[in-house]
């Protein structure tokens, strides 16, 4: 079956439907996901096809949603739970960190926890601050959790299939700013993409640009504009926050000698800092300039009038690349 021109949101829906047809043990649960098809419509029409026993509306209780999903996963089901926004995941962290992430270790491998928790994340849609957070580093810090972020419809489809089939818990963060902003042909062929691998979106020789989620859009735009100035940028989509594909990053840095990391999360203790430290440890002598970071600010995500000032833009990336290239 070929689906032409689907957006990222539709690719999520496509992956959920495809895997539910393949695996009768898969169930969905979350707030408003059934009758209403989700706050963004990611689960639209799935209750009509699969029924209320497999697509379950829940009360507004994120801690309960996570707890139910863990119980289902430990007893043989394949739950995919939706948090309406990433900022709402905090009440569920006790369940996710203390139980989902540790179940395999706690039972010495007797039980695993094959669940997926989906959550729209990031700013850019004029939502309140707790609807716009980007706290992927917090989740990536937890042993036992995989954290995945797609940045295109095709990667959303393939990575979500991989997340659902994974034997351990996966946090699947969906960059809602680009939910509907791009169209891509996605083949509904049931093929998963690997978790824990970067995707090189553009080959280059002068500098490596590393980003993930919605910021891939501005990163590619910057690479296009820099190409017109004669600068060859290699663009990498990190895709998996945890596990981290450091091999691909190091290979690129050893080729270009320069690295700019772009993300919208606050700067301090974010994934950019972790990656910069790892590259410095393993490839310091290959670097021709200090590693640069283009990030959000160490502040609460502002309301919509200041949102565009908070989020890094294309010119910010170009300026950082220019400064890195001019370092002597």
mmCIF file of C-alpha atoms in Angstrom:
data_model
loop_
_atom_site.group_PDB
_atom_site.id
_atom_site.type_symbol
_atom_site.label_atom_id
_atom_site.label_comp_id
_atom_site.label_asym_id
_atom_site.label_seq_id
_atom_site.Cartn_x
_atom_site.Cartn_y
_atom_site.Cartn_z
ATOM 1 C CA UNK A 1 0.000 0.000 0.000
ATOM 2 C CA UNK A 2 1.445 3.395 -0.965
ATOM 3 C CA UNK A 3 0.469 6.536 0.899
ATOM 4 C CA UNK A 4 1.380 9.675 -0.971
ATOM 5 C CA UNK A 5 2.113 13.012 0.623
ATOM 6 C CA UNK A 6 1.415 12.286 4.280
ATOM 7 C CA UNK A 7 2.459 14.691 7.000
ATOM 8 C CA UNK A 8 4.296 13.621 10.169
ATOM 9 C CA UNK A 9 1.051 13.438 12.138
ATOM 10 C CA UNK A 10 -0.564 11.230 9.510
ATOM 11 C CA UNK A 11 2.553 9.035 9.464
ATOM 12 C CA UNK A 12 2.122 8.441 13.206
ATOM 13 C CA UNK A 13 -1.490 7.438 12.617
ATOM 14 C CA UNK A 14 -0.417 5.207 9.741
ATOM 15 C CA UNK A 15 2.182 3.398 11.859
ATOM 16 C CA UNK A 16 -0.251 2.858 14.730
ATOM 17 C CA UNK A 17 -2.928 1.437 12.437
ATOM 18 C CA UNK A 18 -0.461 -0.739 10.545
ATOM 19 C CA UNK A 19 0.983 -2.297 13.680
ATOM 20 C CA UNK A 20 -2.420 -2.781 15.331
ATOM 21 C CA UNK A 21 -3.519 -4.804 12.307
ATOM 22 C CA UNK A 22 -0.359 -6.909 12.584
ATOM 23 C CA UNK A 23 -0.275 -7.368 16.356
ATOM 24 C CA UNK A 24 -3.564 -8.151 18.176
ATOM 25 C CA UNK A 25 -1.874 -7.548 21.558
ATOM 26 C CA UNK A 26 -1.288 -3.869 20.821
ATOM 27 C CA UNK A 27 -3.561 -1.386 22.619
ATOM 28 C CA UNK A 28 -3.744 2.404 22.798
ATOM 29 C CA UNK A 29 -4.668 4.485 25.827
ATOM 30 C CA UNK A 30 -4.704 8.157 26.696
ATOM 31 C CA UNK A 31 -6.791 11.254 27.181
ATOM 32 C CA UNK A 32 -9.294 11.887 24.366
ATOM 33 C CA UNK A 33 -7.551 9.480 21.988
ATOM 34 C CA UNK A 34 -10.632 7.403 21.222
ATOM 35 C CA UNK A 35 -13.828 9.284 20.390
ATOM 36 C CA UNK A 36 -11.986 12.514 19.570
ATOM 37 C CA UNK A 37 -8.929 10.900 17.966
ATOM 38 C CA UNK A 38 -6.462 12.808 20.156
ATOM 39 C CA UNK A 39 -5.854 16.488 20.729
ATOM 40 C CA UNK A 40 -3.879 16.671 17.465
ATOM 41 C CA UNK A 41 -5.851 13.822 15.770
ATOM 42 C CA UNK A 42 -2.914 11.386 15.812
ATOM 43 C CA UNK A 43 -5.290 8.527 16.674
ATOM 44 C CA UNK A 44 -8.161 9.611 14.419
ATOM 45 C CA UNK A 45 -10.457 6.782 13.237
ATOM 46 C CA UNK A 46 -8.534 4.081 15.125
ATOM 47 C CA UNK A 47 -11.328 3.460 17.622
ATOM 48 C CA UNK A 48 -13.771 2.969 14.752
ATOM 49 C CA UNK A 49 -11.540 0.276 13.258
ATOM 50 C CA UNK A 50 -10.225 -1.457 16.381
ATOM 51 C CA UNK A 51 -12.949 -0.861 18.976
ATOM 52 C CA UNK A 52 -13.012 0.516 22.503
ATOM 53 C CA UNK A 53 -11.173 -2.468 24.015
ATOM 54 C CA UNK A 54 -8.042 -1.591 22.002
ATOM 55 C CA UNK A 55 -8.372 2.220 21.835
ATOM 56 C CA UNK A 56 -9.175 3.425 25.325
ATOM 57 C CA UNK A 57 -10.040 6.902 26.548
ATOM 58 C CA UNK A 58 -8.704 7.522 30.044
ATOM 59 C CA UNK A 59 -9.307 10.118 32.765
ATOM 60 C CA UNK A 60 -6.989 13.148 32.989
ATOM 61 C CA UNK A 61 -4.478 11.261 35.147
ATOM 62 C CA UNK A 62 -1.042 10.834 33.581
ATOM 63 C CA UNK A 63 0.341 8.882 36.539
ATOM 64 C CA UNK A 64 -2.498 6.396 36.134
ATOM 65 C CA UNK A 65 -1.979 6.160 32.363
ATOM 66 C CA UNK A 66 1.682 5.273 32.824
ATOM 67 C CA UNK A 67 0.906 2.810 35.619
ATOM 68 C CA UNK A 68 -1.773 1.066 33.559
ATOM 69 C CA UNK A 69 0.582 0.832 30.580
ATOM 70 C CA UNK A 70 3.327 -0.714 32.713
ATOM 71 C CA UNK A 71 0.912 -3.283 34.131
ATOM 72 C CA UNK A 72 -0.340 -4.155 30.647
ATOM 73 C CA UNK A 73 3.195 -4.458 29.285
ATOM 74 C CA UNK A 74 4.323 -6.717 32.111
ATOM 75 C CA UNK A 75 1.427 -9.086 31.364
ATOM 76 C CA UNK A 76 1.968 -9.510 27.629
ATOM 77 C CA UNK A 77 0.148 -6.615 25.990
ATOM 78 C CA UNK A 78 1.841 -3.956 23.833
ATOM 79 C CA UNK A 79 0.480 -0.630 25.107
ATOM 80 C CA UNK A 80 1.091 2.691 23.378
ATOM 81 C CA UNK A 81 0.125 5.512 25.741
ATOM 82 C CA UNK A 82 -0.305 9.134 24.724
ATOM 83 C CA UNK A 83 0.549 12.117 26.899
ATOM 84 C CA UNK A 84 -1.296 15.080 25.383
ATOM 85 C CA UNK A 85 1.781 17.307 25.785
ATOM 86 C CA UNK A 86 5.290 16.612 27.015
ATOM 87 C CA UNK A 87 4.769 19.062 29.876
ATOM 88 C CA UNK A 88 2.070 16.762 31.239
ATOM 89 C CA UNK A 89 4.449 13.811 31.545
ATOM 90 C CA UNK A 90 5.880 14.980 34.888
ATOM 91 C CA UNK A 91 3.152 13.396 37.091
ATOM 92 C CA UNK A 92 3.913 10.091 35.317
ATOM 93 C CA UNK A 93 7.674 10.191 35.847
ATOM 94 C CA UNK A 94 7.542 8.194 39.078
ATOM 95 C CA UNK A 95 5.932 5.308 37.217
ATOM 96 C CA UNK A 96 8.200 5.676 34.172
ATOM 97 C CA UNK A 97 11.511 6.091 36.009
ATOM 98 C CA UNK A 98 10.975 3.883 39.051
ATOM 99 C CA UNK A 99 9.090 1.038 37.354
ATOM 100 C CA UNK A 100 9.054 1.006 33.530
ATOM 101 C CA UNK A 101 12.757 1.767 33.166
ATOM 102 C CA UNK A 102 13.798 -0.696 35.882
ATOM 103 C CA UNK A 103 11.518 -3.675 35.352
ATOM 104 C CA UNK A 104 14.032 -5.709 33.322
ATOM 105 C CA UNK A 105 16.828 -5.049 35.809
ATOM 106 C CA UNK A 106 14.627 -5.511 38.866
ATOM 107 C CA UNK A 107 13.444 -8.938 37.726
ATOM 108 C CA UNK A 108 16.875 -9.953 36.408
ATOM 109 C CA UNK A 109 15.435 -10.292 32.922
ATOM 110 C CA UNK A 110 12.330 -12.301 33.819
ATOM 111 C CA UNK A 111 10.068 -9.397 32.810
ATOM 112 C CA UNK A 112 10.498 -6.653 30.281
ATOM 113 C CA UNK A 113 8.311 -3.605 29.734
ATOM 114 C CA UNK A 114 7.483 -3.282 26.034
ATOM 115 C CA UNK A 115 5.551 -0.023 26.101
ATOM 116 C CA UNK A 116 5.669 3.218 24.146
ATOM 117 C CA UNK A 117 4.788 6.586 25.580
ATOM 118 C CA UNK A 118 4.083 9.153 22.871
ATOM 119 C CA UNK A 119 4.173 12.866 23.623
ATOM 120 C CA UNK A 120 4.031 15.966 21.387
ATOM 121 C CA UNK A 121 6.855 18.290 22.428
ATOM 122 C CA UNK A 122 8.587 21.565 21.676
ATOM 123 C CA UNK A 123 7.424 25.099 20.975
ATOM 124 C CA UNK A 124 6.274 26.972 17.944
ATOM 125 C CA UNK A 125 2.485 26.556 17.973
ATOM 126 C CA UNK A 126 1.603 29.498 20.269
ATOM 127 C CA UNK A 127 0.709 27.253 23.199
ATOM 128 C CA UNK A 128 1.204 27.998 26.910
ATOM 129 C CA UNK A 129 4.602 27.297 28.402
ATOM 130 C CA UNK A 130 3.870 23.854 29.821
ATOM 131 C CA UNK A 131 2.614 22.804 26.375
ATOM 132 C CA UNK A 132 5.884 23.829 24.688
ATOM 133 C CA UNK A 133 8.690 22.302 26.703
ATOM 134 C CA UNK A 134 11.649 20.384 25.332
ATOM 135 C CA UNK A 135 12.958 18.271 28.203
ATOM 136 C CA UNK A 136 14.307 15.314 26.232
ATOM 137 C CA UNK A 137 17.598 15.434 28.162
ATOM 138 C CA UNK A 138 15.748 14.696 31.407
ATOM 139 C CA UNK A 139 14.379 11.464 29.918
ATOM 140 C CA UNK A 140 17.576 10.615 28.087
ATOM 141 C CA UNK A 141 19.380 10.629 31.437
ATOM 142 C CA UNK A 142 17.386 7.654 32.738
ATOM 143 C CA UNK A 143 18.991 4.195 32.274
ATOM 144 C CA UNK A 144 16.502 1.705 30.882
ATOM 145 C CA UNK A 145 14.623 4.193 28.710
ATOM 146 C CA UNK A 146 15.032 4.698 24.990
ATOM 147 C CA UNK A 147 14.158 8.192 23.766
ATOM 148 C CA UNK A 148 13.359 8.708 20.091
ATOM 149 C CA UNK A 149 12.516 11.884 18.149
ATOM 150 C CA UNK A 150 11.489 11.719 14.467
ATOM 151 C CA UNK A 151 11.853 14.760 12.230
ATOM 152 C CA UNK A 152 10.075 13.671 9.040
ATOM 153 C CA UNK A 153 7.000 11.631 8.118
ATOM 154 C CA UNK A 154 9.073 8.684 6.882
ATOM 155 C CA UNK A 155 11.185 8.574 10.025
ATOM 156 C CA UNK A 156 8.082 8.967 12.211
ATOM 157 C CA UNK A 157 6.527 5.909 10.541
ATOM 158 C CA UNK A 158 9.622 3.702 10.669
ATOM 159 C CA UNK A 159 10.834 4.726 14.122
ATOM 160 C CA UNK A 160 7.395 4.361 15.702
ATOM 161 C CA UNK A 161 7.138 0.813 14.353
ATOM 162 C CA UNK A 162 10.558 0.100 15.857
ATOM 163 C CA UNK A 163 9.517 1.632 19.180
ATOM 164 C CA UNK A 164 6.360 -0.494 19.370
ATOM 165 C CA UNK A 165 8.316 -3.686 18.600
ATOM 166 C CA UNK A 166 11.079 -2.887 21.093
ATOM 167 C CA UNK A 167 11.092 -5.192 24.137
ATOM 168 C CA UNK A 168 11.818 -2.297 26.496
ATOM 169 C CA UNK A 169 10.155 1.096 27.194
ATOM 170 C CA UNK A 170 10.494 3.785 24.550
ATOM 171 C CA UNK A 171 9.609 7.469 24.934
ATOM 172 C CA UNK A 172 8.543 8.675 21.492
ATOM 173 C CA UNK A 173 8.626 12.481 21.309
ATOM 174 C CA UNK A 174 6.811 14.046 18.375
ATOM 175 C CA UNK A 175 7.854 17.578 17.295
ATOM 176 C CA UNK A 176 4.421 19.117 17.010
ATOM 177 C CA UNK A 177 5.664 22.295 15.276
ATOM 178 C CA UNK A 178 6.236 20.186 12.163
ATOM 179 C CA UNK A 179 3.257 17.868 12.591
ATOM 180 C CA UNK A 180 1.663 19.251 9.437
ATOM 181 C CA UNK A 181 4.369 21.437 7.892
ATOM 182 C CA UNK A 182 5.867 18.932 5.467
ATOM 183 C CA UNK A 183 4.541 16.223 3.194
ATOM 184 C CA UNK A 184 6.411 13.080 2.227
ATOM 185 C CA UNK A 185 5.591 9.880 0.429
ATOM 186 C CA UNK A 186 5.536 7.056 2.963
ATOM 187 C CA UNK A 187 5.092 3.456 1.972
ATOM 188 C CA UNK A 188 2.983 1.494 4.448
ATOM 189 C CA UNK A 189 5.189 -1.564 4.181
ATOM 190 C CA UNK A 190 5.634 -2.380 7.870
ATOM 191 C CA UNK A 191 9.378 -1.774 7.741
ATOM 192 C CA UNK A 192 10.883 -0.299 10.912
ATOM 193 C CA UNK A 193 13.885 2.014 11.072
ATOM 194 C CA UNK A 194 16.688 1.329 13.546
ATOM 195 C CA UNK A 195 16.606 2.996 16.964
ATOM 196 C CA UNK A 196 19.983 4.254 18.136
ATOM 197 C CA UNK A 197 21.169 5.437 14.719
ATOM 198 C CA UNK A 198 21.641 8.961 13.360
ATOM 199 C CA UNK A 199 20.450 9.844 9.869
ATOM 200 C CA UNK A 200 22.806 11.836 7.652
ATOM 201 C CA UNK A 201 20.489 14.130 5.708
ATOM 202 C CA UNK A 202 23.153 15.991 3.752
ATOM 203 C CA UNK A 203 26.770 15.193 3.008
ATOM 204 C CA UNK A 204 29.331 17.989 3.527
ATOM 205 C CA UNK A 205 33.009 18.651 4.074
ATOM 206 C CA UNK A 206 33.433 21.988 5.911
ATOM 207 C CA UNK A 207 31.336 21.625 9.063
ATOM 208 C CA UNK A 208 28.897 19.249 10.767
ATOM 209 C CA UNK A 209 25.462 20.505 11.828
ATOM 210 C CA UNK A 210 23.774 18.190 14.339
ATOM 211 C CA UNK A 211 20.160 18.634 15.364
ATOM 212 C CA UNK A 212 16.887 16.793 15.989
ATOM 213 C CA UNK A 213 13.141 17.298 16.025
ATOM 214 C CA UNK A 214 11.630 20.451 14.581
ATOM 215 C CA UNK A 215 14.976 22.276 14.528
ATOM 216 C CA UNK A 216 16.026 20.091 11.596
ATOM 217 C CA UNK A 217 13.946 22.451 9.441
ATOM 218 C CA UNK A 218 15.982 25.554 10.287
ATOM 219 C CA UNK A 219 19.203 23.529 10.177
ATOM 220 C CA UNK A 220 18.571 22.397 6.599
ATOM 221 C CA UNK A 221 17.550 25.933 5.610
ATOM 222 C CA UNK A 222 20.819 27.246 7.038
ATOM 223 C CA UNK A 223 22.773 24.584 5.150
ATOM 224 C CA UNK A 224 21.041 25.613 1.909
ATOM 225 C CA UNK A 225 21.906 29.295 2.427
ATOM 226 C CA UNK A 226 25.476 28.517 3.445
ATOM 227 C CA UNK A 227 25.898 26.380 0.320
ATOM 228 C CA UNK A 228 25.191 29.484 -1.737
ATOM 229 C CA UNK A 229 28.149 31.080 0.056
ATOM 230 C CA UNK A 230 30.367 28.117 -0.764
ATOM 231 C CA UNK A 231 30.150 26.431 2.647
ATOM 232 C CA UNK A 232 29.620 22.668 2.551
ATOM 233 C CA UNK A 233 27.591 21.564 5.594
ATOM 234 C CA UNK A 234 27.019 17.972 6.661
ATOM 235 C CA UNK A 235 23.597 17.755 8.342
ATOM 236 C CA UNK A 236 22.838 14.946 10.793
ATOM 237 C CA UNK A 237 19.480 14.177 12.375
ATOM 238 C CA UNK A 238 20.243 12.694 15.806
ATOM 239 C CA UNK A 239 16.823 10.910 15.884
ATOM 240 C CA UNK A 240 17.676 8.813 18.975
ATOM 241 C CA UNK A 241 18.475 10.766 22.130
ATOM 242 C CA UNK A 242 19.105 7.485 23.935
ATOM 243 C CA UNK A 243 20.884 5.353 22.896
ATOM 244 C CA UNK A 244 23.188 7.885 21.276
ATOM 245 C CA UNK A 245 24.844 7.088 17.942
ATOM 246 C CA UNK A 246 28.191 8.616 18.799
ATOM 247 C CA UNK A 247 30.007 6.661 16.066
ATOM 248 C CA UNK A 248 28.213 8.509 13.254
ATOM 249 C CA UNK A 249 28.777 11.870 14.956
ATOM 250 C CA UNK A 250 32.481 11.207 15.488
ATOM 251 C CA UNK A 251 32.965 10.013 11.902
ATOM 252 C CA UNK A 252 31.417 13.223 10.615
ATOM 253 C CA UNK A 253 33.425 15.453 12.936
ATOM 254 C CA UNK A 254 36.647 13.694 11.966
ATOM 255 C CA UNK A 255 35.789 14.450 8.332
ATOM 256 C CA UNK A 256 34.765 18.114 8.707
ATOM 257 C CA UNK A 257 36.763 19.149 11.795
ATOM 258 C CA UNK A 258 33.959 21.397 13.076
ATOM 259 C CA UNK A 259 30.671 20.849 14.895
ATOM 260 C CA UNK A 260 27.639 23.025 15.616
ATOM 261 C CA UNK A 261 24.847 21.471 17.710
ATOM 262 C CA UNK A 262 21.367 22.952 17.356
ATOM 263 C CA UNK A 263 18.424 22.340 19.686
ATOM 264 C CA UNK A 264 15.540 24.319 21.140
ATOM 265 C CA UNK A 265 15.862 22.953 24.680
ATOM 266 C CA UNK A 266 17.484 25.199 27.300
ATOM 267 C CA UNK A 267 21.271 25.281 27.001
ATOM 268 C CA UNK A 268 22.415 24.104 30.426
ATOM 269 C CA UNK A 269 22.788 20.335 30.961
ATOM 270 C CA UNK A 270 20.975 19.611 27.703
ATOM 271 C CA UNK A 271 21.817 16.929 25.131
ATOM 272 C CA UNK A 272 24.030 19.407 23.309
ATOM 273 C CA UNK A 273 26.309 19.576 26.343
ATOM 274 C CA UNK A 274 26.487 15.777 26.586
ATOM 275 C CA UNK A 275 27.346 15.408 22.902
ATOM 276 C CA UNK A 276 29.929 18.204 23.022
ATOM 277 C CA UNK A 277 31.626 16.567 26.005
ATOM 278 C CA UNK A 278 31.679 13.158 24.315
ATOM 279 C CA UNK A 279 33.125 14.556 21.082
ATOM 280 C CA UNK A 280 35.763 16.482 23.037
ATOM 281 C CA UNK A 281 36.741 13.297 24.910
ATOM 282 C CA UNK A 282 37.096 11.157 21.802
ATOM 283 C CA UNK A 283 37.943 13.491 18.921
ATOM 284 C CA UNK A 284 39.589 16.570 20.430
ATOM 285 C CA UNK A 285 42.614 16.443 18.131
ATOM 286 C CA UNK A 286 40.354 16.206 15.068
ATOM 287 C CA UNK A 287 38.637 19.495 15.903
ATOM 288 C CA UNK A 288 39.773 22.653 14.139
ATOM 289 C CA UNK A 289 37.518 24.943 16.205
ATOM 290 C CA UNK A 290 35.605 24.815 19.502
ATOM 291 C CA UNK A 291 32.259 23.009 19.379
ATOM 292 C CA UNK A 292 29.422 25.530 19.160
ATOM 293 C CA UNK A 293 25.861 25.262 20.415
ATOM 294 C CA UNK A 294 22.755 27.109 19.160
ATOM 295 C CA UNK A 295 20.043 26.552 21.757
ATOM 296 C CA UNK A 296 17.029 27.860 23.577
ATOM 297 C CA UNK A 297 17.495 29.897 26.733
ATOM 298 C CA UNK A 298 17.768 28.807 30.362
ATOM 299 C CA UNK A 299 14.324 30.091 31.139
ATOM 300 C CA UNK A 300 10.729 28.935 31.199
ATOM 301 C CA UNK A 301 9.341 28.681 27.670
ATOM 302 C CA UNK A 302 7.663 32.082 27.102
ATOM 303 C CA UNK A 303 4.129 32.745 25.947
ATOM 304 C CA UNK A 304 3.475 33.097 22.235
ATOM 305 C CA UNK A 305 4.450 36.771 21.832
ATOM 306 C CA UNK A 306 8.048 35.948 22.754
ATOM 307 C CA UNK A 307 8.119 32.442 21.351
ATOM 308 C CA UNK A 308 9.954 33.355 18.147
ATOM 309 C CA UNK A 309 12.611 35.146 20.190
ATOM 310 C CA UNK A 310 13.186 32.018 22.278
ATOM 311 C CA UNK A 311 13.465 29.505 19.457
ATOM 312 C CA UNK A 312 16.739 29.445 17.478
ATOM 313 C CA UNK A 313 16.277 30.580 13.893
ATOM 314 C CA UNK A 314 18.110 30.065 10.611
ATOM 315 C CA UNK A 315 20.207 33.210 10.965
ATOM 316 C CA UNK A 316 21.347 32.130 14.458
ATOM 317 C CA UNK A 317 22.672 28.913 12.930
ATOM 318 C CA UNK A 318 24.366 30.718 10.042
ATOM 319 C CA UNK A 319 26.030 33.142 12.470
ATOM 320 C CA UNK A 320 27.312 30.281 14.621
ATOM 321 C CA UNK A 321 28.659 28.423 11.587
ATOM 322 C CA UNK A 322 30.392 31.569 10.358
ATOM 323 C CA UNK A 323 32.046 32.162 13.742
ATOM 324 C CA UNK A 324 33.162 28.530 13.907
ATOM 325 C CA UNK A 325 34.639 28.644 10.412
ATOM 326 C CA UNK A 326 36.480 31.901 11.196
ATOM 327 C CA UNK A 327 38.127 30.463 14.331
ATOM 328 C CA UNK A 328 41.905 30.364 14.069
#
